[in-house]
Amino acid sequence: MRNLLIFISKYNAFFLFIIFEIIALTTFVKNNNFQKATFITSSNAVVGNIYLKVDQLTDYLKLGITNDSLAQENARLRNQLKSSFYVDSSAVKTVLDTIYKQQYTYISARVINNSFNRRNNYLTINRGSNAGIAKGDGVICSSGVVGIVTYTGPNLATVQSLLHENTRISAMLADSNNVGSVIWDNNLDPTKAMLINFMKQVKIKRGTPVVTSGYSLFPTGTMLGHISNLDVKDSNNGTGIEVNLSVNFSNLQYVYVVKNKLALEQQSLEAQEKQ
């Protein structure tokens, strides 16, 4: 308190000047309509700019919450897509009973770690077994196929990226349904992959979309990329042609985990056939 009094006493002339300036300015503005209007307009402009900046800052701080909300809404809409259902038709006498049953469901998740420039790449997402995610689930984003879930914890999961030497996605050419497999070759380019094991007799055009076949984890027609080079190349897994991947793996933020409700049944039946 003593220091405060000393400070005020030392600078009393300055404080008196400020007080008189405020009184003079207030009196001048109050008794002059033009100046009063100008002052109010200027004040409103300053306050308006402050409000605008605060609002922009608030929107920025809420951006993460907004993105999470949008991702969840997109997952809900994906669950309603026709490609998420299959037709269950059963004939009983003369009655044909056709029912659409849901085969695929989607869970939104955020990427919290990601590699794309190694020989074998992985992602970590902020959803785990508590959200219903399990090993073997497919992972996509708005641009196409991302990878396959490999391990899950209660709240997190790791995903084997499409950019991995052991990832093989059942694919087809969108214009001919010619089936093959998409793999990531040993060129370490995160924008390129290879289409292998397809019928060589089929005429393929540059720019042809390559999509999932629906034979494995992913719904039919999920984007993988486009044919970018018609020259047949040798890879560790045979000959193939180059595919320009649709997903930008260097900028992954939000993904969707694909739950195939028939996957276990399909795997069980196919395992019996191999015995």
mmCIF file of C-alpha atoms in Angstrom:
data_model
loop_
_atom_site.group_PDB
_atom_site.id
_atom_site.type_symbol
_atom_site.label_atom_id
_atom_site.label_comp_id
_atom_site.label_asym_id
_atom_site.label_seq_id
_atom_site.Cartn_x
_atom_site.Cartn_y
_atom_site.Cartn_z
ATOM 1 C CA MET A 1 0.000 0.000 0.000
ATOM 2 C CA ARG A 2 2.845 2.372 0.910
ATOM 3 C CA ASN A 3 4.548 1.688 -2.434
ATOM 4 C CA LEU A 4 1.288 2.407 -4.257
ATOM 5 C CA LEU A 5 0.917 5.771 -2.489
ATOM 6 C CA ILE A 6 4.524 6.653 -3.312
ATOM 7 C CA PHE A 7 3.928 5.750 -6.962
ATOM 8 C CA ILE A 8 0.757 7.901 -7.180
ATOM 9 C CA SER A 9 2.499 10.807 -5.427
ATOM 10 C CA LYS A 10 5.441 10.597 -7.805
ATOM 11 C CA TYR A 11 3.267 10.651 -10.943
ATOM 12 C CA ASN A 12 0.346 12.740 -9.647
ATOM 13 C CA ALA A 13 0.741 15.329 -12.402
ATOM 14 C CA PHE A 14 0.392 12.651 -15.076
ATOM 15 C CA PHE A 15 -2.712 11.147 -13.470
ATOM 16 C CA LEU A 16 -4.302 14.604 -13.120
ATOM 17 C CA PHE A 17 -3.606 15.262 -16.789
ATOM 18 C CA ILE A 18 -5.309 11.988 -17.807
ATOM 19 C CA ILE A 19 -8.338 12.727 -15.601
ATOM 20 C CA PHE A 20 -8.762 16.240 -17.027
ATOM 21 C CA GLU A 21 -8.349 14.926 -20.576
ATOM 22 C CA ILE A 22 -11.123 12.358 -20.022
ATOM 23 C CA ILE A 23 -13.420 15.018 -18.499
ATOM 24 C CA ALA A 24 -12.730 17.426 -21.366
ATOM 25 C CA LEU A 25 -13.270 14.760 -24.033
ATOM 26 C CA THR A 26 -16.509 13.581 -22.412
ATOM 27 C CA THR A 27 -17.856 17.153 -22.138
ATOM 28 C CA PHE A 28 -16.879 17.940 -25.731
ATOM 29 C CA VAL A 29 -18.534 14.849 -27.165
ATOM 30 C CA LYS A 30 -21.661 15.160 -24.996
ATOM 31 C CA ASN A 31 -22.333 18.790 -26.023
ATOM 32 C CA ASN A 32 -21.531 18.408 -29.735
ATOM 33 C CA ASN A 33 -23.964 16.274 -31.730
ATOM 34 C CA PHE A 34 -21.651 15.764 -34.701
ATOM 35 C CA GLN A 35 -18.692 14.737 -32.554
ATOM 36 C CA LYS A 36 -20.993 12.578 -30.454
ATOM 37 C CA ALA A 37 -22.217 10.680 -33.524
ATOM 38 C CA THR A 38 -18.659 10.298 -34.815
ATOM 39 C CA PHE A 39 -17.436 9.018 -31.459
ATOM 40 C CA ILE A 40 -20.266 6.485 -31.151
ATOM 41 C CA THR A 41 -19.689 5.251 -34.712
ATOM 42 C CA SER A 42 -15.961 4.867 -34.089
ATOM 43 C CA SER A 43 -16.578 3.122 -30.772
ATOM 44 C CA ASN A 44 -19.035 0.727 -32.384
ATOM 45 C CA ALA A 45 -16.514 -0.056 -35.120
ATOM 46 C CA VAL A 46 -13.774 -0.788 -32.573
ATOM 47 C CA VAL A 47 -16.064 -2.897 -30.397
ATOM 48 C CA GLY A 48 -17.408 -4.662 -33.495
ATOM 49 C CA ASN A 49 -13.884 -5.580 -34.589
ATOM 50 C CA ILE A 50 -13.099 -6.861 -31.106
ATOM 51 C CA TYR A 51 -16.247 -9.010 -31.149
ATOM 52 C CA LEU A 52 -15.324 -10.298 -34.612
ATOM 53 C CA LYS A 53 -11.819 -11.300 -33.514
ATOM 54 C CA VAL A 54 -13.160 -12.976 -30.366
ATOM 55 C CA ASP A 55 -15.728 -14.850 -32.458
ATOM 56 C CA GLN A 56 -13.045 -16.005 -34.902
ATOM 57 C CA LEU A 57 -10.858 -17.180 -32.024
ATOM 58 C CA THR A 58 -13.798 -19.030 -30.471
ATOM 59 C CA ASP A 59 -14.602 -20.700 -33.802
ATOM 60 C CA TYR A 60 -10.963 -21.756 -34.151
ATOM 61 C CA LEU A 61 -10.902 -23.240 -30.658
ATOM 62 C CA LYS A 62 -14.134 -25.106 -31.414
ATOM 63 C CA LEU A 63 -12.845 -26.394 -34.760
ATOM 64 C CA GLY A 64 -11.734 -29.750 -33.360
ATOM 65 C CA ILE A 65 -15.134 -30.345 -31.769
ATOM 66 C CA THR A 66 -16.875 -29.307 -34.996
ATOM 67 C CA ASN A 67 -14.738 -31.666 -37.083
ATOM 68 C CA ASP A 68 -15.427 -34.551 -34.706
ATOM 69 C CA SER A 69 -19.133 -33.826 -34.933
ATOM 70 C CA LEU A 70 -19.034 -33.706 -38.744
ATOM 71 C CA ALA A 71 -17.078 -36.963 -38.900
ATOM 72 C CA GLN A 72 -19.668 -38.678 -36.702
ATOM 73 C CA GLU A 73 -22.468 -37.302 -38.877
ATOM 74 C CA ASN A 74 -20.705 -38.562 -42.012
ATOM 75 C CA ALA A 75 -20.388 -42.003 -40.414
ATOM 76 C CA ARG A 76 -24.112 -41.975 -39.660
ATOM 77 C CA LEU A 77 -24.891 -41.054 -43.281
ATOM 78 C CA ARG A 78 -22.543 -43.748 -44.582
ATOM 79 C CA ASN A 79 -24.455 -46.276 -42.500
ATOM 80 C CA GLN A 80 -27.547 -45.336 -44.513
ATOM 81 C CA LEU A 81 -25.942 -45.727 -47.951
ATOM 82 C CA LYS A 82 -27.356 -48.429 -50.200
ATOM 83 C CA SER A 83 -23.863 -49.955 -50.524
ATOM 84 C CA SER A 84 -23.949 -50.697 -46.780
ATOM 85 C CA PHE A 85 -26.860 -53.113 -47.263
ATOM 86 C CA TYR A 86 -27.400 -56.389 -49.066
ATOM 87 C CA VAL A 87 -30.621 -57.910 -50.390
ATOM 88 C CA ASP A 88 -31.854 -60.947 -48.481
ATOM 89 C CA SER A 89 -34.385 -62.631 -50.796
ATOM 90 C CA SER A 90 -36.106 -65.844 -49.788
ATOM 91 C CA ALA A 91 -38.849 -67.576 -51.807
ATOM 92 C CA VAL A 92 -41.530 -69.342 -49.770
ATOM 93 C CA LYS A 93 -44.141 -71.006 -51.991
ATOM 94 C CA THR A 94 -45.314 -68.170 -54.231
ATOM 95 C CA VAL A 95 -44.271 -65.324 -51.910
ATOM 96 C CA LEU A 96 -40.996 -63.486 -52.582
ATOM 97 C CA ASP A 97 -39.785 -61.762 -49.421
ATOM 98 C CA THR A 98 -37.065 -59.211 -50.142
ATOM 99 C CA ILE A 99 -35.418 -57.512 -47.175
ATOM 100 C CA TYR A 100 -32.528 -55.067 -47.133
ATOM 101 C CA LYS A 101 -30.166 -56.028 -44.327
ATOM 102 C CA GLN A 102 -27.245 -53.892 -43.240
ATOM 103 C CA GLN A 103 -23.890 -55.493 -43.939
ATOM 104 C CA TYR A 104 -21.559 -52.573 -43.219
ATOM 105 C CA THR A 105 -21.483 -50.037 -40.409
ATOM 106 C CA TYR A 106 -19.042 -47.150 -39.964
ATOM 107 C CA ILE A 107 -17.298 -45.708 -36.912
ATOM 108 C CA SER A 108 -15.618 -42.304 -37.213
ATOM 109 C CA ALA A 109 -12.115 -41.851 -35.792
ATOM 110 C CA ARG A 110 -9.334 -39.276 -35.781
ATOM 111 C CA VAL A 111 -5.769 -40.069 -36.849
ATOM 112 C CA ILE A 112 -3.354 -39.244 -34.023
ATOM 113 C CA ASN A 113 -0.203 -40.733 -35.548
ATOM 114 C CA ASN A 114 0.697 -41.627 -39.108
ATOM 115 C CA SER A 115 3.693 -42.704 -41.185
ATOM 116 C CA PHE A 116 3.791 -42.767 -44.984
ATOM 117 C CA ASN A 117 7.450 -42.694 -46.062
ATOM 118 C CA ARG A 118 8.675 -46.027 -44.679
ATOM 119 C CA ARG A 119 8.653 -49.503 -46.196
ATOM 120 C CA ASN A 120 5.874 -50.570 -43.816
ATOM 121 C CA ASN A 121 3.575 -47.823 -42.596
ATOM 122 C CA TYR A 122 1.005 -47.658 -39.802
ATOM 123 C CA LEU A 123 -1.571 -45.264 -38.363
ATOM 124 C CA THR A 124 -2.908 -44.846 -34.844
ATOM 125 C CA ILE A 125 -6.537 -43.787 -34.388
ATOM 126 C CA ASN A 126 -8.381 -42.513 -31.312
ATOM 127 C CA ARG A 127 -10.969 -45.296 -31.191
ATOM 128 C CA GLY A 128 -10.552 -48.809 -29.835
ATOM 129 C CA SER A 129 -12.434 -51.851 -28.610
ATOM 130 C CA ASN A 130 -14.673 -49.707 -26.390
ATOM 131 C CA ALA A 131 -16.079 -48.208 -29.605
ATOM 132 C CA GLY A 132 -16.562 -51.642 -31.186
ATOM 133 C CA ILE A 133 -13.405 -51.690 -33.304
ATOM 134 C CA ALA A 134 -11.723 -55.073 -33.804
ATOM 135 C CA LYS A 135 -8.694 -56.542 -35.532
ATOM 136 C CA GLY A 136 -9.337 -57.048 -39.233
ATOM 137 C CA ASP A 137 -11.758 -54.145 -39.685
ATOM 138 C CA GLY A 138 -11.249 -52.088 -42.816
ATOM 139 C CA VAL A 139 -10.408 -48.382 -42.618
ATOM 140 C CA ILE A 140 -11.356 -45.782 -45.222
ATOM 141 C CA CYS A 141 -11.528 -41.996 -45.539
ATOM 142 C CA SER A 142 -13.575 -39.722 -47.757
ATOM 143 C CA SER A 143 -11.075 -40.305 -50.603
ATOM 144 C CA GLY A 144 -10.859 -44.092 -50.449
ATOM 145 C CA VAL A 145 -9.182 -47.083 -48.790
ATOM 146 C CA VAL A 146 -6.687 -46.381 -45.982
ATOM 147 C CA GLY A 147 -5.813 -49.771 -44.477
ATOM 148 C CA ILE A 148 -6.735 -52.563 -42.062
ATOM 149 C CA VAL A 149 -6.926 -52.577 -38.245
ATOM 150 C CA THR A 150 -4.153 -54.720 -36.753
ATOM 151 C CA TYR A 151 -4.303 -54.176 -32.976
ATOM 152 C CA THR A 152 -6.820 -52.604 -30.622
ATOM 153 C CA GLY A 153 -6.721 -51.265 -27.082
ATOM 154 C CA PRO A 154 -9.721 -49.976 -25.142
ATOM 155 C CA ASN A 155 -9.371 -46.456 -26.550
ATOM 156 C CA LEU A 156 -6.897 -46.684 -29.437
ATOM 157 C CA ALA A 157 -6.177 -48.885 -32.433
ATOM 158 C CA THR A 158 -3.318 -49.317 -34.893
ATOM 159 C CA VAL A 159 -3.953 -49.609 -38.604
ATOM 160 C CA GLN A 160 -1.756 -51.311 -41.180
ATOM 161 C CA SER A 161 -1.678 -48.742 -43.959
ATOM 162 C CA LEU A 162 -2.273 -49.524 -47.608
ATOM 163 C CA LEU A 163 1.352 -48.364 -47.824
ATOM 164 C CA HIS A 164 2.627 -51.680 -46.402
ATOM 165 C CA GLU A 165 4.259 -54.635 -48.120
ATOM 166 C CA ASN A 166 1.756 -57.087 -46.592
ATOM 167 C CA THR A 167 -1.394 -55.150 -47.497
ATOM 168 C CA ARG A 168 -3.353 -56.620 -50.388
ATOM 169 C CA ILE A 169 -6.763 -55.222 -51.328
ATOM 170 C CA SER A 170 -9.190 -57.084 -53.598
ATOM 171 C CA ALA A 171 -9.907 -54.640 -56.420
ATOM 172 C CA MET A 172 -11.580 -54.324 -59.789
ATOM 173 C CA LEU A 173 -11.685 -51.984 -62.748
ATOM 174 C CA ALA A 174 -14.804 -49.858 -62.437
ATOM 175 C CA ASP A 175 -15.645 -50.010 -66.144
ATOM 176 C CA SER A 176 -15.297 -53.775 -66.647
ATOM 177 C CA ASN A 177 -15.461 -55.449 -63.200
ATOM 178 C CA ASN A 178 -12.167 -57.137 -64.077
ATOM 179 C CA VAL A 179 -10.889 -58.329 -60.682
ATOM 180 C CA GLY A 180 -7.332 -58.154 -59.370
ATOM 181 C CA SER A 181 -5.405 -57.018 -56.291
ATOM 182 C CA VAL A 182 -3.892 -53.677 -55.334
ATOM 183 C CA ILE A 183 -0.566 -53.805 -53.501
ATOM 184 C CA TRP A 184 2.040 -51.245 -52.530
ATOM 185 C CA ASP A 185 5.152 -52.065 -54.481
ATOM 186 C CA ASN A 186 8.731 -51.513 -53.397
ATOM 187 C CA ASN A 187 9.105 -48.055 -54.979
ATOM 188 C CA LEU A 188 8.280 -46.312 -51.647
ATOM 189 C CA ASP A 189 6.137 -43.707 -53.437
ATOM 190 C CA PRO A 190 3.118 -42.943 -51.186
ATOM 191 C CA THR A 191 1.082 -41.828 -54.211
ATOM 192 C CA LYS A 192 1.496 -44.999 -56.315
ATOM 193 C CA ALA A 193 0.462 -48.656 -56.053
ATOM 194 C CA MET A 194 0.255 -51.682 -58.357
ATOM 195 C CA LEU A 195 -2.723 -53.579 -59.761
ATOM 196 C CA ILE A 196 -1.771 -57.249 -60.150
ATOM 197 C CA ASN A 197 -3.449 -60.601 -60.916
ATOM 198 C CA PHE A 198 -5.896 -59.169 -63.437
ATOM 199 C CA MET A 199 -6.878 -60.628 -66.821
ATOM 200 C CA LYS A 200 -4.309 -59.450 -69.338
ATOM 201 C CA GLN A 201 -6.803 -59.892 -72.199
ATOM 202 C CA VAL A 202 -8.954 -57.000 -70.990
ATOM 203 C CA LYS A 203 -8.200 -53.686 -72.647
ATOM 204 C CA ILE A 204 -7.325 -51.127 -69.980
ATOM 205 C CA LYS A 205 -7.334 -47.372 -70.481
ATOM 206 C CA ARG A 206 -5.308 -44.765 -68.643
ATOM 207 C CA GLY A 207 -7.472 -42.989 -66.066
ATOM 208 C CA THR A 208 -9.750 -45.990 -65.454
ATOM 209 C CA PRO A 209 -10.975 -45.953 -61.825
ATOM 210 C CA VAL A 210 -9.822 -48.823 -59.627
ATOM 211 C CA VAL A 211 -12.254 -49.668 -56.810
ATOM 212 C CA THR A 212 -12.766 -52.395 -54.218
ATOM 213 C CA SER A 213 -14.410 -55.581 -55.477
ATOM 214 C CA GLY A 214 -16.512 -56.243 -52.367
ATOM 215 C CA TYR A 215 -14.883 -59.666 -51.943
ATOM 216 C CA SER A 216 -13.203 -58.824 -48.646
ATOM 217 C CA LEU A 217 -13.439 -56.147 -45.939
ATOM 218 C CA PHE A 218 -14.680 -53.179 -47.916
ATOM 219 C CA PRO A 219 -17.990 -52.370 -49.611
ATOM 220 C CA THR A 220 -18.040 -52.721 -53.386
ATOM 221 C CA GLY A 221 -16.943 -49.602 -55.219
ATOM 222 C CA THR A 222 -14.783 -47.922 -52.557
ATOM 223 C CA MET A 223 -12.186 -45.859 -54.396
ATOM 224 C CA LEU A 224 -8.561 -47.008 -54.577
ATOM 225 C CA GLY A 225 -7.213 -44.885 -57.407
ATOM 226 C CA HIS A 226 -6.866 -44.555 -61.182
ATOM 227 C CA ILE A 227 -4.723 -46.338 -63.753
ATOM 228 C CA SER A 228 -1.822 -43.953 -64.348
ATOM 229 C CA ASN A 229 0.543 -45.968 -66.549
ATOM 230 C CA LEU A 230 -0.257 -48.765 -68.993
ATOM 231 C CA ASP A 231 3.292 -50.158 -69.024
ATOM 232 C CA VAL A 232 3.382 -53.563 -67.346
ATOM 233 C CA LYS A 233 5.977 -53.598 -64.570
ATOM 234 C CA ASP A 234 7.600 -56.337 -62.546
ATOM 235 C CA SER A 235 7.121 -56.351 -58.791
ATOM 236 C CA ASN A 236 7.880 -58.699 -55.924
ATOM 237 C CA ASN A 237 4.396 -60.153 -56.402
ATOM 238 C CA GLY A 238 4.387 -60.542 -60.184
ATOM 239 C CA THR A 239 3.630 -58.194 -63.038
ATOM 240 C CA GLY A 240 1.197 -55.315 -62.750
ATOM 241 C CA ILE A 241 0.258 -51.830 -63.873
ATOM 242 C CA GLU A 242 0.630 -48.598 -61.971
ATOM 243 C CA VAL A 243 -2.250 -47.063 -60.006
ATOM 244 C CA ASN A 244 -2.315 -43.452 -58.841
ATOM 245 C CA LEU A 245 -3.771 -43.697 -55.312
ATOM 246 C CA SER A 246 -6.795 -41.565 -54.473
ATOM 247 C CA VAL A 247 -5.870 -41.061 -50.804
ATOM 248 C CA ASN A 248 -3.334 -38.438 -49.753
ATOM 249 C CA PHE A 249 -1.594 -40.394 -46.996
ATOM 250 C CA SER A 250 0.496 -37.398 -45.950
ATOM 251 C CA ASN A 251 -2.602 -35.478 -44.842
ATOM 252 C CA LEU A 252 -4.888 -37.972 -43.102
ATOM 253 C CA GLN A 253 -6.973 -36.506 -40.281
ATOM 254 C CA TYR A 254 -10.315 -38.321 -40.077
ATOM 255 C CA VAL A 255 -11.114 -41.897 -41.080
ATOM 256 C CA TYR A 256 -13.985 -44.375 -40.875
ATOM 257 C CA VAL A 257 -13.616 -47.911 -39.553
ATOM 258 C CA VAL A 258 -15.720 -50.319 -41.622
ATOM 259 C CA LYS A 259 -17.507 -53.085 -39.718
ATOM 260 C CA ASN A 260 -18.473 -55.944 -42.060
ATOM 261 C CA LYS A 261 -21.176 -57.850 -40.176
ATOM 262 C CA LEU A 262 -20.754 -60.908 -42.407
ATOM 263 C CA ALA A 263 -16.948 -61.038 -42.253
ATOM 264 C CA LEU A 264 -16.654 -63.733 -39.563
ATOM 265 C CA GLU A 265 -19.249 -65.942 -41.242
ATOM 266 C CA GLN A 266 -17.520 -65.557 -44.602
ATOM 267 C CA GLN A 267 -14.082 -66.311 -43.146
ATOM 268 C CA SER A 268 -15.406 -69.373 -41.304
ATOM 269 C CA LEU A 269 -17.000 -70.825 -44.437
ATOM 270 C CA GLU A 270 -13.960 -70.125 -46.601
ATOM 271 C CA ALA A 271 -11.681 -71.708 -43.977
ATOM 272 C CA GLN A 272 -13.769 -74.908 -44.152
ATOM 273 C CA GLU A 273 -13.373 -74.985 -47.931
ATOM 274 C CA LYS A 274 -9.586 -74.909 -47.547
ATOM 275 C CA GLN A 275 -9.528 -77.917 -45.209
#
